[in-house]
Coordinates of C-alpha atoms and ligand atoms in Angstrom, one line a residue:
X1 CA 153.3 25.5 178.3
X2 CA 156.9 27.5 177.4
X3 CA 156.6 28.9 173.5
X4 CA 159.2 26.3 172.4
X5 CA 157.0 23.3 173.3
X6 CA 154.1 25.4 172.5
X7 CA 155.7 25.5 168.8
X8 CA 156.1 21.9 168.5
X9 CA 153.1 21.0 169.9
X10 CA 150.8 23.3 167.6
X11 CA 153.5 21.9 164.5
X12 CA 152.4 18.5 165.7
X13 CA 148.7 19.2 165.3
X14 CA 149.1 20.6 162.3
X15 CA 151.2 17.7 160.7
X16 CA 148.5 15.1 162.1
X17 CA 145.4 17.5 160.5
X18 CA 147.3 17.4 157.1
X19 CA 145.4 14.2 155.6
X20 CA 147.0 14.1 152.0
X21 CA 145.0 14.3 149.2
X22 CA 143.7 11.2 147.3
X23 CA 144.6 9.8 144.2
X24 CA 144.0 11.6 140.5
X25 CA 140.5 13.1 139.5
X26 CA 140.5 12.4 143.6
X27 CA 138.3 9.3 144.2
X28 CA 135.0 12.0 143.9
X29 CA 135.8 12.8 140.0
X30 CA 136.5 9.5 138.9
X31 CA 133.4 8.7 140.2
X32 CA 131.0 11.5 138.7
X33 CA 132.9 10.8 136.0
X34 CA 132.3 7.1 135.3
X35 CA 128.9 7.4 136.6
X36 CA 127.6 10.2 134.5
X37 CA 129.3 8.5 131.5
X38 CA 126.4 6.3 131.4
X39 CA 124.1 9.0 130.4
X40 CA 125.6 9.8 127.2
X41 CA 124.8 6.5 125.7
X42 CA 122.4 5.3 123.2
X43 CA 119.2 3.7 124.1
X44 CA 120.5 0.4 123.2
X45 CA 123.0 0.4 125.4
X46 CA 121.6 2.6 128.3
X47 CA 119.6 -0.6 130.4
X48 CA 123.0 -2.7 130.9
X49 CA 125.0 0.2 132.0
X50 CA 122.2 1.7 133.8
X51 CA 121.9 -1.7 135.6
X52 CA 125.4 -1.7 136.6
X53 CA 126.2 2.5 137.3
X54 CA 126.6 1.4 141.0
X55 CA 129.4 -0.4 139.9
X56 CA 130.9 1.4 137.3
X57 CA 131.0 4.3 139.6
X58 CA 133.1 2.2 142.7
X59 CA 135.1 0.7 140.5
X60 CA 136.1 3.8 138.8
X61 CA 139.1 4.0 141.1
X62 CA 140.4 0.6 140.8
X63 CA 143.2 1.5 138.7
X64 CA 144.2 4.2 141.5
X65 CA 144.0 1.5 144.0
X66 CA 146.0 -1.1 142.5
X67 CA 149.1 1.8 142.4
X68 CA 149.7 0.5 145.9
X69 CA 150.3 -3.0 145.4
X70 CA 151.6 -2.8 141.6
X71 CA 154.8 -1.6 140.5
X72 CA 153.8 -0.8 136.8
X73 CA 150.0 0.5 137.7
X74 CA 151.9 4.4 137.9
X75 CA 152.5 4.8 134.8
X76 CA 149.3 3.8 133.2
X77 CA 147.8 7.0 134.2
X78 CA 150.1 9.5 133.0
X79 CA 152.3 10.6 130.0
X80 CA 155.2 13.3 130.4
X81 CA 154.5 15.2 126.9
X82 CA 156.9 18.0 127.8
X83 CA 159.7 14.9 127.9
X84 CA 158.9 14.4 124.0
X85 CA 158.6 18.0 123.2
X86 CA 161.5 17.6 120.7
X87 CA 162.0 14.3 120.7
X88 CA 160.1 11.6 118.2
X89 CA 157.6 9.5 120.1
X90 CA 156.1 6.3 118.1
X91 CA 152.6 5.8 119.4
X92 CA 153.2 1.9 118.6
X93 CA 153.6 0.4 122.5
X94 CA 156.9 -1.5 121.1
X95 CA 158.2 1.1 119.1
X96 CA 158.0 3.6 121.5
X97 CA 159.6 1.2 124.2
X98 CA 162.7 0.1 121.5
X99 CA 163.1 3.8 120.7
X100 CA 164.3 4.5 124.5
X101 CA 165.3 1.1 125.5
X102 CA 169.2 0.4 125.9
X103 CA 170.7 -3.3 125.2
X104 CA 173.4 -4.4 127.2
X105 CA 175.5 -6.7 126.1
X106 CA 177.7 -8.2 129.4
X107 CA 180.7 -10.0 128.4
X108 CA 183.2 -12.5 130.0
X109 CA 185.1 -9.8 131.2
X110 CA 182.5 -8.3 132.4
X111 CA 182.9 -5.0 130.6
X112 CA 179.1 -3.8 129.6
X113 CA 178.6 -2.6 125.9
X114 CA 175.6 -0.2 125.9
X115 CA 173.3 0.3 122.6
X116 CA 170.8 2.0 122.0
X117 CA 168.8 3.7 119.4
X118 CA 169.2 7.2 117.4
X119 CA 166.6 9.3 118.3
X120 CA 163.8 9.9 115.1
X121 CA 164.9 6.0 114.0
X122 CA 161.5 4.9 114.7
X123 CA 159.2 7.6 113.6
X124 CA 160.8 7.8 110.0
X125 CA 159.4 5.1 107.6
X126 CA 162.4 3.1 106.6
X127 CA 162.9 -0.6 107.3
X128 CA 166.0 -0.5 109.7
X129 CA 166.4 1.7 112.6
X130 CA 170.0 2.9 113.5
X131 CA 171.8 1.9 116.8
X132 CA 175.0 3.5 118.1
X133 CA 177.2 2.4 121.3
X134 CA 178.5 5.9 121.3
X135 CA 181.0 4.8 118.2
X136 CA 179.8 3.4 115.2
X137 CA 176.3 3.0 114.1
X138 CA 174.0 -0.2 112.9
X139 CA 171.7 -0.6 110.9
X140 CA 169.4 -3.0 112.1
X141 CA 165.9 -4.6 110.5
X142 CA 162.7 -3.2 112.8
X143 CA 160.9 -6.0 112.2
X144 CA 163.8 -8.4 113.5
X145 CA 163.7 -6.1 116.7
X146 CA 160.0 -5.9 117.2
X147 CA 159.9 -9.8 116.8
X148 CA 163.0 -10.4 119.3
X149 CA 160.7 -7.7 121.8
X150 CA 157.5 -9.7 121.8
X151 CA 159.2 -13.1 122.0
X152 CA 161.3 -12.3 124.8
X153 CA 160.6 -8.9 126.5
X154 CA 157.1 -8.7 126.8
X155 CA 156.3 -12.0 128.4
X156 CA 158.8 -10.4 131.0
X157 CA 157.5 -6.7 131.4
X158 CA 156.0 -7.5 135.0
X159 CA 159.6 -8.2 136.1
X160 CA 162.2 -5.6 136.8
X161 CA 164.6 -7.2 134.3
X162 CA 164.3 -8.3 130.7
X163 CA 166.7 -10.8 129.4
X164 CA 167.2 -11.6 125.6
X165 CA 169.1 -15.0 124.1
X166 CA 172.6 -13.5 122.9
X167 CA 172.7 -15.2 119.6
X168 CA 169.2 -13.0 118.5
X169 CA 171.6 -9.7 118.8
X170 CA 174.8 -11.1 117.8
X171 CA 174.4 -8.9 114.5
X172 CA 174.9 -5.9 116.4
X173 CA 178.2 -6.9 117.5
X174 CA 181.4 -6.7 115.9
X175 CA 184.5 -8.8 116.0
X176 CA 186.2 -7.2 118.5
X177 CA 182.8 -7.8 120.7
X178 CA 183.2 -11.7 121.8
X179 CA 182.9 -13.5 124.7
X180 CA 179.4 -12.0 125.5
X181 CA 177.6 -13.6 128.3
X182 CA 174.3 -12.3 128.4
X183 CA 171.4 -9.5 127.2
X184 CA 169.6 -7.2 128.9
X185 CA 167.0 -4.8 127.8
X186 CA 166.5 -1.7 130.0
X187 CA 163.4 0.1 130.0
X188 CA 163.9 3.8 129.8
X189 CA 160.2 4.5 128.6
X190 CA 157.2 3.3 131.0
X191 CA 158.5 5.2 133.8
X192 CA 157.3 8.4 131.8
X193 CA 154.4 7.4 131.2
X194 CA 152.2 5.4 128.8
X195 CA 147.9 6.4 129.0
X196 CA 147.3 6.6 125.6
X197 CA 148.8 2.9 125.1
X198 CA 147.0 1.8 127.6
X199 CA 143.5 3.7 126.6
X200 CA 144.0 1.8 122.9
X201 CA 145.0 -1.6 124.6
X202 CA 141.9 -1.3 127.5
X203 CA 139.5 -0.2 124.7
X204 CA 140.4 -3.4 122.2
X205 CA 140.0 -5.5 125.2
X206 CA 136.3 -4.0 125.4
X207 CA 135.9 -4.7 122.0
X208 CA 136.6 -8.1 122.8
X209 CA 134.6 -8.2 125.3
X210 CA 131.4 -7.1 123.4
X211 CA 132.2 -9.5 120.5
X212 CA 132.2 -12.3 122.9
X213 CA 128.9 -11.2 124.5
X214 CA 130.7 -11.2 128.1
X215 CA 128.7 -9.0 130.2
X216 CA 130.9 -9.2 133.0
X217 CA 133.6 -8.4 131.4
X218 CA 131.8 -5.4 129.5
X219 CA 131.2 -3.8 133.1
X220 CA 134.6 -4.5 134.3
X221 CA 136.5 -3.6 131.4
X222 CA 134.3 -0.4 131.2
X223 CA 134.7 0.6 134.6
X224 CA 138.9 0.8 133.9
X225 CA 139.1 2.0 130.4
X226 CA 136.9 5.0 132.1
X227 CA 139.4 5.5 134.5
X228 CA 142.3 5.9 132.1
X229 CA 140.3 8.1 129.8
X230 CA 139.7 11.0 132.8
X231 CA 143.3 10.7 133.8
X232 CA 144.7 11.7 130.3
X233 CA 141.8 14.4 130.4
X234 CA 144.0 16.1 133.2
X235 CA 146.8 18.5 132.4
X236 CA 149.1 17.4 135.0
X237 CA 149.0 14.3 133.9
X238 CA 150.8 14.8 130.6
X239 CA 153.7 17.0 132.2
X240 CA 156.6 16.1 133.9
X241 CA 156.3 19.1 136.5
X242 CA 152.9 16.9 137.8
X243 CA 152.9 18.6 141.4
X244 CA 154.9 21.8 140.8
X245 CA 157.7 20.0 142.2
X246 CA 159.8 21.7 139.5
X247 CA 158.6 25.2 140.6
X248 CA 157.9 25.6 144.1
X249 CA 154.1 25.0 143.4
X250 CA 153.8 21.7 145.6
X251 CA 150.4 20.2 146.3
X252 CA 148.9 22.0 142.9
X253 CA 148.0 18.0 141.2
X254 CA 145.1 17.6 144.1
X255 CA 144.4 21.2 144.5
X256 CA 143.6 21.4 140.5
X257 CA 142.2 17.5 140.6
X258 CA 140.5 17.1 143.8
X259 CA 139.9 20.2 145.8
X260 CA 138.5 22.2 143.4
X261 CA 135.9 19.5 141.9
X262 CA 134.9 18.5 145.5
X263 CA 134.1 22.3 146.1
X264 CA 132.4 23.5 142.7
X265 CA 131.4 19.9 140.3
X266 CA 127.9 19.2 142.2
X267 CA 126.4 22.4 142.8
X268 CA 128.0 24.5 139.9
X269 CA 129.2 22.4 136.6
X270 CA 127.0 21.9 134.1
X271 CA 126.6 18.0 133.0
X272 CA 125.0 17.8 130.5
X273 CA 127.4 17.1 127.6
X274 CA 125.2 15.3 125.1
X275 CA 125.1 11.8 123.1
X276 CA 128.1 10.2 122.8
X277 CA 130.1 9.6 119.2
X278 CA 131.5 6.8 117.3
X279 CA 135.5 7.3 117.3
X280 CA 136.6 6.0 114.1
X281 CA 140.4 6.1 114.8
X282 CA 140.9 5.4 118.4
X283 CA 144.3 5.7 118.8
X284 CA 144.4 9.0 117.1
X285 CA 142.0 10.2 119.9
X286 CA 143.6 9.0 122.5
X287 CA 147.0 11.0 121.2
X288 CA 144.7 14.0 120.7
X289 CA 143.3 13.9 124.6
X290 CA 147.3 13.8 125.9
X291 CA 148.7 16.6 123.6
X292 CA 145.5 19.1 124.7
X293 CA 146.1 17.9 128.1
X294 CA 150.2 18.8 127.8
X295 CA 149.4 21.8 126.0
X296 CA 147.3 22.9 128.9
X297 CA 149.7 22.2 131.4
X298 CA 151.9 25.6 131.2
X299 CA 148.1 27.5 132.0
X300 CA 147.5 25.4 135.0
X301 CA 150.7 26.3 136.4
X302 CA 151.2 30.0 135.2
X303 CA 147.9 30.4 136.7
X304 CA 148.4 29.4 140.2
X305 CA 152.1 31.1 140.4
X306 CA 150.7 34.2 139.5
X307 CA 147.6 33.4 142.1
X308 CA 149.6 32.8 144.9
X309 CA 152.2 35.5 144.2
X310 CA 149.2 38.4 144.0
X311 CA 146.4 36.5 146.6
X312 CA 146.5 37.8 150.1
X313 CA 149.2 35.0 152.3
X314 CA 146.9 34.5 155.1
X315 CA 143.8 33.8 152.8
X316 CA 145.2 31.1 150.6
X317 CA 145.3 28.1 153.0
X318 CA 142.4 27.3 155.4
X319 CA 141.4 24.3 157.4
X320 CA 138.9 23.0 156.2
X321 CA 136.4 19.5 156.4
X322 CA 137.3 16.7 153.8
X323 CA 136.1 13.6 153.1
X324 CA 135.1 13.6 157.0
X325 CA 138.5 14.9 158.5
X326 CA 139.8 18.2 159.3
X327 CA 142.4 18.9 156.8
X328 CA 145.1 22.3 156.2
X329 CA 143.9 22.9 152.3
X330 CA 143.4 26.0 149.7
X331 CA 140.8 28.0 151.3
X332 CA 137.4 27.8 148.9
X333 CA 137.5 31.6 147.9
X334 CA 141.0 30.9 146.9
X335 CA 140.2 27.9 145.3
X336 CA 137.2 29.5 143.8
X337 CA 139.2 32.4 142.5
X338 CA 141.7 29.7 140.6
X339 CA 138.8 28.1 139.0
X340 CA 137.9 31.4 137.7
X341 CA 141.5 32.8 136.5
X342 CA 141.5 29.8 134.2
X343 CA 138.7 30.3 133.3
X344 CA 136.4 27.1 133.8
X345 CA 139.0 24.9 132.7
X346 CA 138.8 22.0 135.3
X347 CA 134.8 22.0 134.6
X348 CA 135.5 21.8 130.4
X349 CA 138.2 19.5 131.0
X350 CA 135.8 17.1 133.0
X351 CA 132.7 17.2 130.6
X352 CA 135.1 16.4 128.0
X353 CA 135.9 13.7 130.1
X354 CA 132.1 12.4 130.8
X355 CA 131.5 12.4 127.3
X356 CA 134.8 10.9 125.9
X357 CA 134.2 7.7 128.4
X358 CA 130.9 7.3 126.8
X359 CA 131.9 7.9 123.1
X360 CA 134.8 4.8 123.5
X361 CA 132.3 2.5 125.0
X362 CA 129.8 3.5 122.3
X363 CA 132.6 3.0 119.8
X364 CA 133.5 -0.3 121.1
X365 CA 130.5 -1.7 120.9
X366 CA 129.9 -0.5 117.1
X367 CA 133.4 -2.3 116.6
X368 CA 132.0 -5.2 117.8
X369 CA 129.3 -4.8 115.2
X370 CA 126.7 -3.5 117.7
X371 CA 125.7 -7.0 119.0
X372 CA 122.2 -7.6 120.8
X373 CA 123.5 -8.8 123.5
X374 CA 120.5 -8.8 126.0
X375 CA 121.1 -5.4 127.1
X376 CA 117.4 -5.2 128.6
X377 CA 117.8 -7.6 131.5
X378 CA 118.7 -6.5 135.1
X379 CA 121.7 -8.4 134.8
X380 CA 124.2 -7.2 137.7
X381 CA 128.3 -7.2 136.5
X382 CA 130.3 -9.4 139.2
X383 CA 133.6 -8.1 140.3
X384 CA 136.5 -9.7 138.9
X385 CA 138.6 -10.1 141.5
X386 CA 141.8 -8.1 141.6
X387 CA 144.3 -9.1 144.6
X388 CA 145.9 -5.9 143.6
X389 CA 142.9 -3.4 144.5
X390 CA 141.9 -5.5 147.5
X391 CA 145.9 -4.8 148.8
X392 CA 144.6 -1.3 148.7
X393 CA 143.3 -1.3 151.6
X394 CA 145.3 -3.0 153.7
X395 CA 148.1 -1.0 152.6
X396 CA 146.1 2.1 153.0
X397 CA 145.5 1.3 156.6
X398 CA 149.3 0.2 157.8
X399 CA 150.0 3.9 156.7
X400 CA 151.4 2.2 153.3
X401 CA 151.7 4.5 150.0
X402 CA 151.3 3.7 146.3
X403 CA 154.0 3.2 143.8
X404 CA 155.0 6.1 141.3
X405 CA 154.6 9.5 142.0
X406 CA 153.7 11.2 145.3
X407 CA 150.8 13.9 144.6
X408 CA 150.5 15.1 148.2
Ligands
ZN501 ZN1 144.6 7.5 137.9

């Protein structure tokens, strides 16, 4: 064979053997993570989720799956922190959205007036929040806006476009403003992420669920609520530079996530994390998880830069067997030596993980009032089936990729 086609031909093989990595956590830590969640609770509740760890531990990547077939599943699983470094962030779902919406008012002449809010309006305590088109500045009541966002926005967040009746925001125009035909809203927030809403809206949903003694939906709910929790637990998943894409560090989400939990979590971490705790102030803990995870994130990357600048080339990338295919990955000493330069970090951050899962499903069912609900049956959880996650595979097979951010 002449060295030109030899080239290609050894670049095709390589290309072909380079299997990209699965989702967050990989599929393997959500997983462990669900599954050893179960251990941490109290005897009262240990029979019903012992029944069901089989499926608390498959269905601990649902949320991953449905990415592929769901346009708004991305964002559920992350939050940029570094984008609100200096910026106020309300951790109120429709405060935050308002605060970084803008409303666009089209009119006859189809000239598009842009509003939006002042940044800080909505984390200060006073009654209006101020909203500028650039010129002049309005006052306008929160409440009126918060109402006019549940009425009409939120029944519309599936779709890609949220239209408003004009006479709700004709306060915000002026005179010289007439002759407008129609609202929109534009969402400037989910697509930077939202986990901590969604940990706070998934766990009131299993509060629910244990009030109304609904065992299947216990399980279910359970299963995703766990998988939000161990995402926020990740420090590239409250950063905006998630795979080094930023700085030349490509591929570092699954090496941090994936590769190095497949290598070292079964024979070397240590899982036994104790009892889990009642969380009094849910969404407090939820904002606590993202800001350690964000104020990890510089470590994570420092870290591996200075790795890869000071590790021997040759050494750092390997093929190697995963998940039952050859793949080009970070070489396990390499890997190994990561995990030690920060110092045990992905092992702490996933025991914190295992025992925060079981401390909000603890919590929950305390909110609920700790009903007797039968725990000490061998009742088995049925499925409730999601077109989304059985897209998945499908998708998965025609070669297909998820919505939201590549990680490979
Ligand atoms: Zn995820």
């Amino acid at each position: 064979m002449k060295p030109f086609f030899t080239v290609i031909f050894i670049g095709l093989i390589c290309v072909s053997f380079i299997v990209p990595a699965e989702d967050d956590w990989g599929f393997f830590g959500h997983r462990r993570i669900n599954r050893l969640a179960v251990f941490t609770l109290p005897e009262e509740m240990l029979p019903l989720y012992k029944s069901n760890i089989d499926f608390l531990t498959e269905h601990a990547v649902d949320p991953d799956k449905r990415r592929y077939a769901f346009r708004l599943e991305a964002p559920r699983h992350f939050l940029d922190m570094d984008r609100y470094a200096n910026v106020c962030l309300s951790r109120d779902f429709n405060e935050a959205f308002l605060s970084f919406a803008e409303i666009e008012f089209v009119t006859n002449e189809a000239d598009t007036i842009k509003i939006h809010s002042i940044d800080s309006s909505w984390c200060n305590h006073l009654p209006d929040a101020s909203l500028t088109d650039g010129n002049q500045i309005w006052d306008f009541p929160k409440s009126s806006l918060k109402r006019i966002f549940s009425r009409f926005v939120l029944p519309q967040y599936y779709d890609s476009d949220y239209k408003i009746p004009v006479d709700s925001l004709l306060p915000l125009l002026t005179d010289e403003h007439t002759g407008v035909k129609s609202v929109r809203l534009v969402d400037h927030f989910t697509e930077h992420g939202i986990v901590p809403y969604i940990i706070e809206q998934q766990y009131y949903r299993l509060v629910k669920a244990f009030k109304n003694q609904d065992k299947d939906a216990i399980i279910n709910i359970s299963a995703d609520l766990g998988h939000y929790i161990a995402d926020a637990h990740v420090p590239l998943h409250a950063c905006s530079n998630y795979n080094g894409q930023k700085t030349d560090q490509y591929g570092i989400h699954a090496f941090w996530e994936s590769r190095i939990p497949e290598l070292f979590a079964d024979k070397d971490y240590d899982y036994l994390v104790g009892k889990a705790t009642y969380i009094r102030d849910v969404r407090e803990f939820a904002w606590q998880t993202i800001h350690e995870s964000g104020a990890l994130a510089d470590t994570v990357l420092s870290i591996e830069a200075e790795l890869k600048a000071t590790y021997p080339k040759e050494q750092q990338m390997c093929f190697d067997q995963r998940l039952g295919q050859s793949v080009w990955i970070q070489c396990q000493d390499f890997a190994f030596a990561y995990q030690e330069a920060m110092n045990g970090m992905v092992e702490r951050r996933m025991r914190q993980a295992i025992h925060s899962i079981g401390s909000l499903w603890y919590s929950a069912w305390v909110e609920a009032g700790s009903p007797d609900i039968n725990f000490s049956n061998n009742f088995k959880a049925v499925w409730k089936v999601d077109s989304t996650v059985i897209k998945y595979d499908q998708i998965k097979a025609a070669g297909g990729k998820g919505y939201g951010r590549p990680h490979d």
